[in-house]
Amino acid sequence: MDPQPNEQLFLKELCNLLIKGDFHDSLAFFHFPCVVMNNNEKYIFNRDLELKQWLMNYCRRLSLADGEELEFVVKKAVQMSPKVKFSQLYLNGLLVESEVNKIQLSFTLGTDENNALKIIVVVIDDA
């Protein structure tokens, strides 16, 4: 199933906010509670302040290479139910600890009472 345009736009907008360091506005993209996991740790966030601090710490490691554009590539998108979607994507053009990497992200997205997308679970494969 191809991702719906609003899902791609939603994730691109979040990514751009995080790259710009706009952690406050990025919180509106998340459902609370939400789960964030990477290769080493799992976090459950119930409050925006905790998530904001985690996002700030994680994104310090990420930066765009000089002159590079961030490339956002959707690998897979699946409608799991009428209100839940799964989306897997790559972010290319990031420098992580001085090496160019492709980071794979998996999102479970749900809709709130206003039918707006919200992130429920994020899995980050940045090995």
Short mmCIF file of C-alpha atoms in Angstrom, two decimals, residues 4 6-7 10-11 28-35 78-87 106-122:
data_model
loop_
_atom_site.label_atom_id
_atom_site.label_comp_id
_atom_site.label_asym_id
_atom_site.label_seq_id
_atom_site.Cartn_x
_atom_site.Cartn_y
_atom_site.Cartn_z
CA GLN A 4 -1.25 8.52 1.81
CA ASN A 6 -1.00 13.42 4.32
CA GLU A 7 1.08 10.73 6.07
CA PHE A 10 3.13 14.73 8.31
CA LEU A 11 6.42 12.83 8.69
CA ALA A 28 2.30 18.33 18.68
CA PHE A 29 3.05 15.33 16.41
CA PHE A 30 3.10 12.84 19.28
CA HIS A 31 0.38 11.02 21.20
CA PHE A 32 0.88 10.69 24.95
CA PRO A 33 1.82 8.20 26.12
CA CYS A 34 4.22 7.31 23.32
CA VAL A 35 7.07 4.83 22.99
CA VAL A 78 0.59 -0.25 5.85
CA GLN A 79 -2.93 0.59 7.03
CA MET A 80 -3.27 -1.59 10.15
CA SER A 81 -6.80 -0.48 11.01
CA PRO A 82 -9.04 2.48 10.15
CA LYS A 83 -7.24 4.56 12.82
CA VAL A 84 -3.73 3.05 12.89
CA LYS A 85 -0.96 3.13 10.24
CA PHE A 86 2.56 1.76 10.14
CA SER A 87 5.20 3.58 8.11
CA SER A 106 9.51 2.98 11.80
CA PHE A 107 6.41 4.82 12.98
CA THR A 108 3.09 3.58 14.25
CA LEU A 109 0.65 6.41 13.69
CA GLY A 110 -2.84 6.79 15.06
CA THR A 111 -5.55 9.38 14.62
CA ASP A 112 -6.95 11.43 17.46
CA GLU A 113 -10.54 12.55 18.03
CA ASN A 114 -10.07 15.26 15.36
CA ASN A 115 -8.79 12.67 12.85
CA ALA A 116 -5.29 14.22 13.04
CA LEU A 117 -2.27 11.93 12.80
CA LYS A 118 -0.26 11.35 15.99
CA ILE A 119 2.83 9.23 16.60
CA ILE A 120 2.26 6.35 19.01
CA VAL A 121 5.52 4.38 18.58
CA VAL A 122 8.89 5.24 16.99
#
